[in-house]
Structures are given as C-alpha cells and as structure tokens.
Short mmCIF file of C-alpha atoms and ligand atoms in Angstrom, two decimals:
data_model
loop_
_atom_site.label_atom_id
_atom_site.label_comp_id
_atom_site.label_asym_id
_atom_site.label_seq_id
_atom_site.Cartn_x
_atom_site.Cartn_y
_atom_site.Cartn_z
CA MET A 1 -0.12 0.10 0.23
CA SER A 2 1.10 3.62 -1.13
CA GLU A 3 1.81 5.93 1.95
CA SER A 4 -0.97 9.43 1.90
CA ARG A 5 0.80 11.27 3.96
CA TYR A 6 2.56 13.87 1.96
CA THR A 7 6.51 12.55 1.54
CA GLY A 8 7.50 15.23 -0.84
CA LEU A 9 7.61 16.97 -4.64
CA ILE A 10 8.43 13.81 -5.60
CA GLY A 11 6.28 12.00 -4.14
CA ALA A 12 3.20 14.49 -5.39
CA TYR A 13 4.52 15.08 -8.63
CA SER A 14 6.60 12.23 -10.01
CA ASP A 15 4.20 12.59 -13.08
CA ARG A 16 4.98 15.64 -14.31
CA LEU A 17 8.99 15.35 -13.26
CA PRO A 18 11.86 13.53 -15.45
CA LEU A 19 12.96 11.35 -13.14
CA ALA A 20 14.13 8.08 -13.70
CA ALA A 21 10.60 5.70 -11.44
CA ASP A 22 13.48 3.88 -9.60
CA ALA A 23 15.50 6.55 -8.34
CA ARG A 24 15.48 7.11 -4.69
CA PRO A 25 13.65 10.07 -3.18
CA ILE A 26 16.21 12.53 -2.00
CA SER A 27 13.95 14.86 0.02
CA LEU A 28 12.61 16.48 3.02
CA GLY A 29 9.19 16.96 3.29
CA GLU A 30 9.83 20.76 1.04
CA GLY A 31 6.37 21.90 -0.82
CA ASN A 32 3.56 21.90 0.22
CA THR A 33 3.42 25.77 1.23
CA PRO A 34 0.78 27.64 2.52
CA LEU A 35 -0.58 30.83 -0.01
CA VAL A 36 -1.80 33.52 3.01
CA ARG A 37 -4.59 35.79 1.76
CA LEU A 38 -3.59 39.45 2.75
CA HIS A 39 -6.46 40.65 3.70
CA ASN A 40 -4.77 43.56 6.05
CA LEU A 41 -2.85 45.09 3.75
CA THR A 42 -4.91 45.04 0.60
CA ASP A 43 -7.95 46.39 3.19
CA SER A 44 -5.70 49.41 4.03
CA LEU A 45 -5.33 50.30 0.57
CA GLY A 46 -8.54 50.02 0.24
CA VAL A 47 -8.39 47.85 -2.87
CA ASP A 48 -10.39 45.06 -4.96
CA VAL A 49 -7.56 42.85 -4.96
CA ALA A 50 -6.77 39.48 -4.05
CA LEU A 51 -3.41 39.43 -2.51
CA TYR A 52 -1.82 36.59 -1.95
CA VAL A 53 1.84 34.95 -1.17
CA LYS A 54 2.67 31.66 -1.97
CA TYR A 55 5.12 31.63 1.61
CA GLU A 56 8.36 29.62 0.41
CA GLY A 57 10.32 30.47 3.85
CA LEU A 58 8.30 27.18 5.28
CA ASN A 59 10.13 24.76 2.98
CA PRO A 60 12.47 22.69 5.01
CA THR A 61 15.70 24.82 4.72
CA GLY A 62 13.58 28.18 4.40
CA SER A 63 13.54 28.85 0.95
CA PHE A 64 12.33 28.21 -1.74
CA LYS A 65 15.74 26.55 -3.07
CA ASP A 66 14.33 23.53 -1.75
CA ARG A 67 12.12 22.48 -4.45
CA GLY A 68 15.04 22.30 -6.93
CA MET A 69 17.53 20.85 -4.75
CA THR A 70 15.04 17.48 -4.09
CA VAL A 71 15.01 17.02 -8.01
CA ALA A 72 18.94 18.04 -7.96
CA VAL A 73 19.93 15.90 -5.33
CA THR A 74 17.40 12.84 -6.39
CA GLN A 75 19.01 12.38 -10.05
CA ALA A 76 22.61 13.62 -8.82
CA VAL A 77 22.39 10.05 -6.83
CA ALA A 78 20.61 7.97 -9.08
CA GLU A 79 23.06 9.09 -11.80
CA GLY A 80 26.52 7.73 -9.12
CA SER A 81 27.76 11.14 -8.19
CA GLU A 82 28.89 11.84 -5.08
CA ALA A 83 29.69 15.13 -4.35
CA ILE A 84 27.35 18.37 -5.40
CA ILE A 85 28.30 22.36 -5.74
CA CYS A 86 27.29 24.99 -6.14
CA ALA A 87 27.72 29.08 -5.81
CA SER A 88 24.96 30.85 -4.16
CA THR A 89 24.35 34.33 -2.43
CA GLY A 90 23.01 31.60 0.46
CA ASN A 91 20.08 29.93 0.10
CA THR A 92 21.26 27.65 -2.65
CA SER A 93 24.21 27.00 -0.30
CA ALA A 94 22.05 26.48 3.13
CA SER A 95 19.26 23.72 0.46
CA ALA A 96 22.69 22.23 -0.85
CA ALA A 97 23.93 21.53 2.27
CA ALA A 98 20.97 20.16 3.62
CA TYR A 99 19.90 18.00 1.14
CA ALA A 100 23.78 16.69 0.20
CA ALA A 101 23.68 15.30 4.06
CA ARG A 102 20.38 13.63 3.70
CA ALA A 103 22.11 11.21 0.30
CA GLY A 104 25.18 10.93 2.25
CA ILE A 105 27.14 12.81 -0.02
CA SER A 106 29.59 15.90 0.02
CA ALA A 107 28.09 19.41 -0.74
CA PHE A 108 31.30 22.19 -1.54
CA VAL A 109 29.78 25.87 -1.64
CA LEU A 110 31.16 29.02 -2.89
CA ILE A 111 29.85 32.01 -0.87
CA PRO A 112 30.40 35.67 -1.63
CA ASP A 113 33.24 37.14 0.93
CA GLY A 114 31.43 38.69 4.17
CA LYS A 115 28.29 39.25 1.95
CA ILE A 116 25.59 36.36 3.20
CA ALA A 117 23.18 36.05 6.00
CA MET A 118 23.96 34.79 9.15
CA GLY A 119 21.51 31.85 9.17
CA LYS A 120 22.00 31.07 5.79
CA LEU A 121 26.01 30.25 6.76
CA ALA A 122 24.71 28.76 10.16
CA GLN A 123 23.02 26.15 7.87
CA ALA A 124 25.71 25.11 5.35
CA ILE A 125 28.89 24.73 8.63
CA MET A 126 25.80 23.11 10.78
CA HIS A 127 25.02 20.45 7.42
CA GLY A 128 28.31 19.49 7.04
CA ALA A 129 28.73 21.22 3.88
CA THR A 130 32.40 22.21 2.45
CA VAL A 131 32.12 25.87 2.73
CA LEU A 132 34.80 28.12 0.12
CA GLN A 133 34.50 32.29 0.86
CA ILE A 134 35.58 33.91 -2.54
CA ARG A 135 37.22 37.03 -2.66
CA GLY A 136 34.78 37.92 -5.16
CA ASN A 137 30.93 38.13 -5.34
CA PHE A 138 28.16 35.74 -6.79
CA ASP A 139 29.11 36.07 -10.02
CA ASP A 140 33.09 34.78 -9.60
CA GLY A 141 31.66 32.00 -7.43
CA MET A 142 29.07 31.31 -10.94
CA ARG A 143 32.00 31.18 -13.61
CA ILE A 144 33.80 28.89 -11.46
CA VAL A 145 31.59 26.45 -10.20
CA LYS A 146 31.02 25.66 -13.79
CA GLU A 147 34.47 25.04 -14.18
CA MET A 148 35.28 22.59 -11.38
CA ALA A 149 31.61 20.73 -12.68
CA GLN A 150 34.16 19.97 -15.81
CA THR A 151 37.49 19.77 -14.57
CA ALA A 152 36.13 17.93 -11.01
CA PRO A 153 34.27 15.41 -9.58
CA VAL A 154 31.10 17.35 -8.91
CA SER A 155 27.94 17.79 -9.73
CA LEU A 156 26.85 21.19 -10.45
CA VAL A 157 23.49 22.39 -9.06
CA ASN A 158 23.37 25.47 -9.73
CA SER A 159 19.86 26.33 -11.04
CA VAL A 160 21.97 26.24 -14.49
CA ASN A 161 21.11 22.25 -13.72
CA PRO A 162 18.09 21.51 -15.58
CA TYR A 163 16.58 19.75 -12.97
CA ARG A 164 16.42 22.49 -10.61
CA LEU A 165 13.89 24.49 -12.60
CA GLN A 166 12.01 21.32 -12.22
CA GLY A 167 11.31 20.80 -8.97
CA GLN A 168 10.70 24.58 -8.36
CA LYS A 169 8.34 24.85 -10.91
CA THR A 170 6.12 22.56 -9.02
CA ALA A 171 5.29 26.06 -7.23
CA ALA A 172 3.15 27.08 -9.52
CA PHE A 173 1.25 23.23 -9.89
CA GLU A 174 -0.16 23.92 -5.77
CA ILE A 175 -0.54 27.77 -6.54
CA CYS A 176 -3.18 26.53 -9.39
CA GLU A 177 -4.73 23.85 -7.28
CA ALA A 178 -5.45 26.02 -4.45
CA LEU A 179 -6.67 29.24 -6.62
CA GLY A 180 -8.71 26.33 -8.45
CA ARG A 181 -7.61 28.76 -11.44
CA ALA A 182 -3.98 30.36 -11.96
CA PRO A 183 -3.54 34.18 -11.34
CA ASP A 184 -4.02 36.73 -13.17
CA TYR A 185 -0.66 38.47 -12.17
CA HIS A 186 2.86 36.45 -10.37
CA CYS A 187 5.35 38.71 -9.01
CA LEU A 188 8.71 37.31 -7.73
CA PRO A 189 12.27 39.03 -7.04
CA VAL A 190 14.47 38.35 -9.71
CA GLY A 191 17.92 37.43 -8.84
CA ASN A 192 19.57 34.56 -10.74
CA ALA A 193 16.38 34.31 -13.11
CA GLY A 194 15.75 30.51 -12.63
CA ASN A 195 12.32 30.96 -9.94
CA ILE A 196 10.75 33.37 -12.85
CA THR A 197 11.76 30.47 -15.24
CA ALA A 198 10.34 27.71 -13.57
CA TYR A 199 7.25 29.20 -12.95
CA TRP A 200 6.53 30.36 -16.36
CA MET A 201 7.53 26.41 -16.73
CA GLY A 202 5.05 25.13 -14.41
CA TYR A 203 2.20 27.66 -15.23
CA SER A 204 2.91 26.86 -19.30
CA GLU A 205 2.58 22.95 -18.00
CA MET A 206 -0.91 23.44 -16.13
CA ALA A 207 -2.58 25.78 -18.41
CA LEU A 208 -4.13 23.73 -21.27
CA ALA A 209 -4.01 24.34 -24.70
CA PRO A 210 -6.89 26.66 -26.19
CA GLY A 211 -9.56 23.88 -27.49
CA GLN A 212 -9.01 21.60 -25.26
CA THR A 213 -10.78 20.19 -22.49
CA GLY A 214 -9.89 18.36 -19.61
CA THR A 215 -9.15 19.15 -15.71
CA ALA A 216 -6.40 20.57 -13.75
CA ALA A 217 -4.16 17.81 -12.28
CA CYS A 218 -5.07 17.53 -8.52
CA SER A 219 -2.45 15.36 -6.98
CA PHE A 220 -3.25 15.88 -3.08
CA CYS A 221 -6.95 14.01 -3.58
CA GLN A 222 -8.85 11.42 -5.35
CA GLY A 223 -10.87 13.97 -8.16
CA ASP A 224 -13.08 14.59 -5.33
CA CYS A 225 -11.82 18.22 -3.81
CA GLN A 226 -14.17 21.21 -4.80
CA TYR A 227 -11.31 22.23 -7.08
CA HIS A 228 -10.53 19.44 -9.07
CA GLN A 229 -12.92 19.95 -11.86
CA GLN A 230 -12.22 23.32 -12.59
CA ALA A 231 -10.28 23.69 -15.56
CA VAL A 232 -6.65 25.65 -15.79
CA SER A 233 -6.95 27.45 -18.87
CA THR A 234 -4.78 30.86 -18.36
CA ARG A 235 -1.42 31.68 -17.33
CA PRO A 236 -0.65 35.06 -14.91
CA VAL A 237 1.30 38.14 -16.21
CA MET A 238 4.56 37.21 -15.23
CA VAL A 239 6.40 40.91 -13.17
CA GLY A 240 9.80 40.62 -11.71
CA TYR A 241 11.09 42.69 -9.16
CA GLN A 242 14.80 43.55 -8.52
CA ALA A 243 16.92 45.87 -6.08
CA SER A 244 18.02 48.84 -7.52
CA GLY A 245 21.74 47.76 -6.88
CA SER A 246 21.44 44.29 -8.44
CA ALA A 247 19.01 45.23 -11.16
CA PRO A 248 20.29 43.89 -15.05
CA PHE A 249 16.74 43.70 -16.24
CA LEU A 250 16.33 47.20 -15.78
CA ARG A 251 19.58 48.10 -17.44
CA GLY A 252 19.33 45.69 -20.27
CA GLU A 253 22.54 43.87 -19.64
CA PRO A 254 24.86 42.83 -16.83
CA VAL A 255 26.16 45.05 -13.81
CA ALA A 256 28.86 45.06 -12.74
CA GLN A 257 29.84 45.68 -9.19
CA PRO A 258 26.12 44.36 -7.49
CA GLU A 259 25.06 46.35 -4.12
CA THR A 260 21.83 45.50 -2.30
CA VAL A 261 20.79 45.00 1.48
CA ALA A 262 18.96 41.81 0.29
CA THR A 263 22.10 40.32 -0.25
CA ALA A 264 20.39 37.01 -1.63
CA ILE A 265 19.46 39.23 -5.11
CA ARG A 266 22.75 40.42 -4.74
CA ILE A 267 23.69 38.50 -8.14
CA GLY A 268 24.63 40.75 -11.10
CA ALA A 269 25.19 38.65 -14.27
CA PRO A 270 21.42 36.63 -14.34
CA GLN A 271 21.86 32.88 -15.53
CA SER A 272 18.66 32.75 -17.10
CA TRP A 273 18.77 36.10 -18.37
CA SER A 274 17.64 34.79 -21.66
CA GLN A 275 14.76 32.48 -20.57
CA ALA A 276 13.34 35.14 -18.17
CA LEU A 277 12.72 37.55 -21.17
CA ALA A 278 10.88 35.08 -22.70
CA ALA A 279 8.51 34.87 -19.75
CA SER A 280 8.26 38.11 -19.24
CA ARG A 281 7.50 38.65 -23.22
CA GLU A 282 5.01 35.93 -23.60
CA SER A 283 2.61 36.41 -20.41
CA GLY A 284 3.08 41.11 -21.18
CA GLY A 285 5.10 41.22 -18.12
CA TRP A 286 7.86 43.21 -16.99
CA PHE A 287 10.25 44.15 -14.70
CA ASP A 288 11.09 47.08 -12.03
CA GLU A 289 13.13 47.99 -9.28
CA PHE A 290 13.34 49.31 -6.30
CA THR A 291 15.42 50.87 -3.08
CA ASP A 292 16.39 49.30 0.35
CA ASP A 293 14.67 51.55 2.01
CA ASP A 294 11.18 50.27 0.10
CA ILE A 295 12.48 46.97 0.61
CA LEU A 296 13.31 46.49 4.27
CA GLU A 297 9.48 48.80 5.31
CA THR A 298 7.22 46.35 3.20
CA GLN A 299 9.55 43.96 5.04
CA TRP A 300 8.69 45.16 8.94
CA LEU A 301 4.71 45.77 7.02
CA LEU A 302 4.33 41.75 6.35
CA ALA A 303 5.41 41.08 9.12
CA SER A 304 4.12 43.71 11.91
CA GLN A 305 0.81 44.34 9.89
CA GLU A 306 0.01 40.31 8.01
CA GLY A 307 2.19 38.33 10.53
CA VAL A 308 4.32 37.27 7.44
CA PHE A 309 7.91 37.29 8.05
CA CYS A 310 9.83 37.02 4.80
CA GLU A 311 13.56 38.37 3.59
CA PRO A 312 14.52 41.49 2.58
CA ALA A 313 14.87 39.80 -0.53
CA SER A 314 11.87 37.83 -0.54
CA ALA A 315 9.31 41.18 0.57
CA VAL A 316 10.74 42.99 -3.20
CA SER A 317 7.79 41.16 -4.15
CA VAL A 318 4.76 42.04 -2.49
CA ALA A 319 6.67 46.04 -2.27
CA GLY A 320 6.15 46.11 -6.93
CA ALA A 321 2.63 44.30 -6.19
CA LEU A 322 1.76 47.02 -3.66
CA ARG A 323 3.16 49.74 -6.38
CA ASP A 324 1.89 47.99 -9.18
CA ILE A 325 -1.92 48.27 -8.13
CA ARG A 326 -1.34 51.90 -6.53
CA ALA A 327 -0.46 52.56 -9.65
CA GLY A 328 -3.89 50.30 -10.98
CA ARG A 329 -1.11 48.94 -13.27
CA ILE A 330 -2.37 45.45 -11.71
CA GLU A 331 -5.82 46.34 -11.87
CA ALA A 332 -8.76 46.28 -9.75
CA GLY A 333 -10.49 42.62 -9.58
CA SER A 334 -7.14 41.18 -10.07
CA THR A 335 -5.71 37.86 -8.32
CA VAL A 336 -2.67 38.32 -7.75
CA VAL A 337 0.74 36.32 -6.07
CA CYS A 338 4.22 36.91 -4.34
CA THR A 339 6.34 34.64 -4.43
CA LEU A 340 8.33 34.80 -0.19
CA THR A 341 10.98 33.13 -1.23
CA GLY A 342 12.50 32.87 1.53
CA HIS A 343 11.84 33.52 5.83
CA GLY A 344 13.12 36.07 7.96
CA LEU A 345 14.86 34.05 10.45
CA LYS A 346 17.26 33.61 7.79
CA ASP A 347 18.83 37.43 8.15
CA PRO A 348 18.18 38.20 11.87
CA ASP A 349 21.21 41.27 11.46
CA VAL A 350 18.82 42.85 8.89
CA ALA A 351 15.89 42.73 11.85
CA GLN A 352 17.23 43.60 14.69
CA ARG A 353 17.67 46.98 13.42
CA HIS A 354 14.28 47.30 14.42
CA ALA A 355 14.99 46.77 17.70
CA GLU A 356 16.18 49.92 18.80
CA ALA A 357 12.57 50.96 18.64
CA ALA A 358 10.36 47.86 19.60
CA VAL A 359 12.67 47.00 23.05
CA SER A 360 12.27 48.80 25.97
CA THR A 361 14.27 47.41 29.12
CA VAL A 362 12.07 47.90 32.45
CA ASP A 363 11.95 46.78 35.67
CA ALA A 364 11.38 43.36 36.74
CA ASP A 365 8.27 44.41 38.85
CA ALA A 366 4.40 43.79 38.14
CA ASP A 367 4.07 47.13 38.41
CA SER A 368 6.70 48.47 35.90
CA VAL A 369 5.44 45.93 33.29
CA ARG A 370 1.25 46.82 34.05
CA ARG A 371 2.78 50.13 33.66
CA ALA A 372 4.06 49.68 29.75
CA ILE A 373 1.32 47.91 28.85
CA LEU A 374 -1.28 50.35 29.69
CA GLN A 375 1.51 53.11 28.16
CA ARG A 376 1.27 51.36 25.04
CA LEU A 377 -2.21 50.32 24.46
CA ASP A 378 -3.04 54.15 25.57
C1 AN7 B 1 15.48 34.50 -0.42
O1 AN7 B 1 21.00 31.10 -3.16
O2 AN7 B 1 20.88 33.01 -6.41
O3 AN7 B 1 16.04 34.24 -9.79
O4 AN7 B 1 22.40 31.74 -4.30
O5 AN7 B 1 17.56 33.10 -1.82
O6 AN7 B 1 15.85 32.40 -9.49
O7 AN7 B 1 17.63 33.38 -8.61
C2 AN7 B 1 19.05 33.10 -4.21
C3 AN7 B 1 17.76 33.34 -4.92
C4 AN7 B 1 15.12 35.31 -4.46
C5 AN7 B 1 16.09 34.91 -6.28
N1 AN7 B 1 14.79 35.26 -3.14
O8 AN7 B 1 15.69 33.82 -6.81
C6 AN7 B 1 21.19 31.89 -4.20
C7 AN7 B 1 20.44 32.51 -4.87
C8 AN7 B 1 15.79 35.02 -1.98
C9 AN7 B 1 16.73 34.19 -2.86
C10 AN7 B 1 16.34 34.64 -5.24
C11 AN7 B 1 17.25 34.07 -4.20
P1 AN7 B 1 16.56 33.19 -8.44
#
C-alpha cells in the first residue's frame, strides 16, 4: 500500500518530473507551502484585489531552493554522483548542504566574502558542507563552479542544472490547485532568474491549450476536491522585481558590482537571462526595481501587519505588487500571487535594525510591566 501522508514534491508530482521511476527520492518533505491571503494590506489600501503570498520560507531549509534541490540531488545520486557543488548568495548553499547530508554525499559551496546572511551560513556549516568563501561576488563564484563541474568530480546544482527548475516549477502547480485557476499576475523577486523561468514553465504545463478540454490535475485528492473539476486555461502575467543596486533586467545588461541589503539577490549576471526575458515577453509582463529602503519597509509591513516574516529579497515581490496595484497597472478585481522566497529568520541582522525602537527595558516587577502595557495601549 502506498503511503497517503505527504512525502514531498517527488512523491506528489512524480508524473510531471523527469526522474527515473527507480530513482531514490532525496527528500525532506519540501513543498506544499501555504498560500496566505493578505487581507490587512489590501484593506488598508482600500483596493479590491485578491493578494496572496506563497510562503516558501516554510520549506525545510527556509527557502524555495528546496524544491529544486530535492530533484537535482535525487538525479545526481541516481547518476552515481558523490559530491555536489554550487555558488550561492546563501539559500542555495543551505539547501544543497541539507540535501547532500540527507543523501550521504559531499557538498561544496562557494559564497561571496562576508555578504551572506548569518542564518544561511549557519545552515551550511551545520549540515556539514565544505564552505569556501571566495574573494569575489556571486557572479565570480558562478563562473568558477561551472568550470569545476567540468574539471572535478562534482555535480553542479545551481539553477543552470535543469533538474532544479523542474522541481521549482511545482510551486506553480500548487498555486493553481489552491486557487482552482492560475492567478492573473504572479510577482516575484529576480536574482539569477531561475525561479521566474521555473514558474513560467509550471504555469505553462498547467494551462490547457486553447480548445482543449480537461481538468487541472490535483495530486492531493482522489478527484473529489472542490477545485478538481475546474480547468486551468490561462497563465498569469509574470512580473519580476529587482533591487535597484542589482537590477540587470532594468539596465538591459549585466551589472558589474551589484549591491543591495537584500543579499540573496545581489546578482549582476543572471544565468537564466534569456529564459526570464522570454517569460516576461510571452506573458505580457514587466520588470521593476526598488531601493533598499523600499524593500526593508515592505518587509516590516508584512511582518508587523500580516504576521508573515520573510527575508528582504522576498519582500521586493510585495513591494512591487503594492506599487503596481496602487498605480492601477495591476487592475482592480485581479488575483495576484507574490512568492515569498525565503524566511525572515535567515537574516536576523536586518531584523535587529528595528530592535532599538521595539525593545524597552523595565524593572522586573508587576507595576513596571503594567505601566508599560498601559502606556503602549494608550
Ligand atoms: C530569498 O542562494 O541565487 O531569480 O545562490 O535566495 O531564481 O535566483 C538565491 C536567490 C530570491 C532569486 N529570493 O531567485 C542563491 C540564490 C531569495 C533567494 C532569489 C534568491 P532566482
């Protein structure tokens, strides 16, 4: 008898992933993340838009990278690989390290000097990866690991590995299943541009060709869930947002010295450049950019008004959606999904910038604490 409990993406979507049937799934139960509607933010804007976040920070290592990593590492192990390598701004290295540990193989991760969030480095270390901090940025690291994959016995698990994008496309499946349709707009942060490429692939596979009939395949039910009978016939407009200091898609060319507080997307030469442009063009989408201040303000807004804590890079998707909703570029009545790519706990340093204003020290007696409560509620 097959297991009915959720066992991760490969269990849920084996029919839509290019893995051999006898490949041993390397899984930590990734995927199946919540789609959370942001009522508070849209109510306070007074707009009639159904705004959702796909909370990918709730994956096993705290980011969307786990979706790609389960498939890439499963394939690497099936091919007999005993070591994986990646360059990373942090989340890919955390995920690669965890899945390598799970598989019982080695992980080598190249990270930019001093520019990755503390939580991500802690993960790579705890999962036993060999961490190589290079005197250079992510783009330098990317160049080197591509060469290593040719000249050393290591499998490359950055998103240039097609199995990564295959895994990541499943987030689009889950969104269609949860909504019973594709959203009108999908907003997400763009760094190396793998994820926007993967979502577009997922939505495209989900959509039925014009004139075709059928149902959206729902893998979690036996054909009797409320959404099962609805056909997914459309694809969303894909909107990509970048940090102003690291915005090659806005500049129209690679950025030599990318900078941003959102270190996850501090990337100047995206590897999936042409695929991301194609997704944008085919879907009628666009790119836009945000300053570090805009990004941090939106991160704070999400955490303090919706209870959703994401890392700075992730907040750029909601910053973008809110701006475009306010401007009417995303019109009233739309259904909008933003991907929150990573958990806020990844980068505690950024959060602590708010700590001075939020923490007050009082004496350890009931009167002092009551006074503080009443003062705050006044
Ligand atoms: C939280 O970990 O590239 O456009 O090396 O960690 O698919 O690159 C991270 C990327 C967005 C951008 N949000 O996604 C890495 C890395 C978070 C991220 C992105 C990343 P892509």
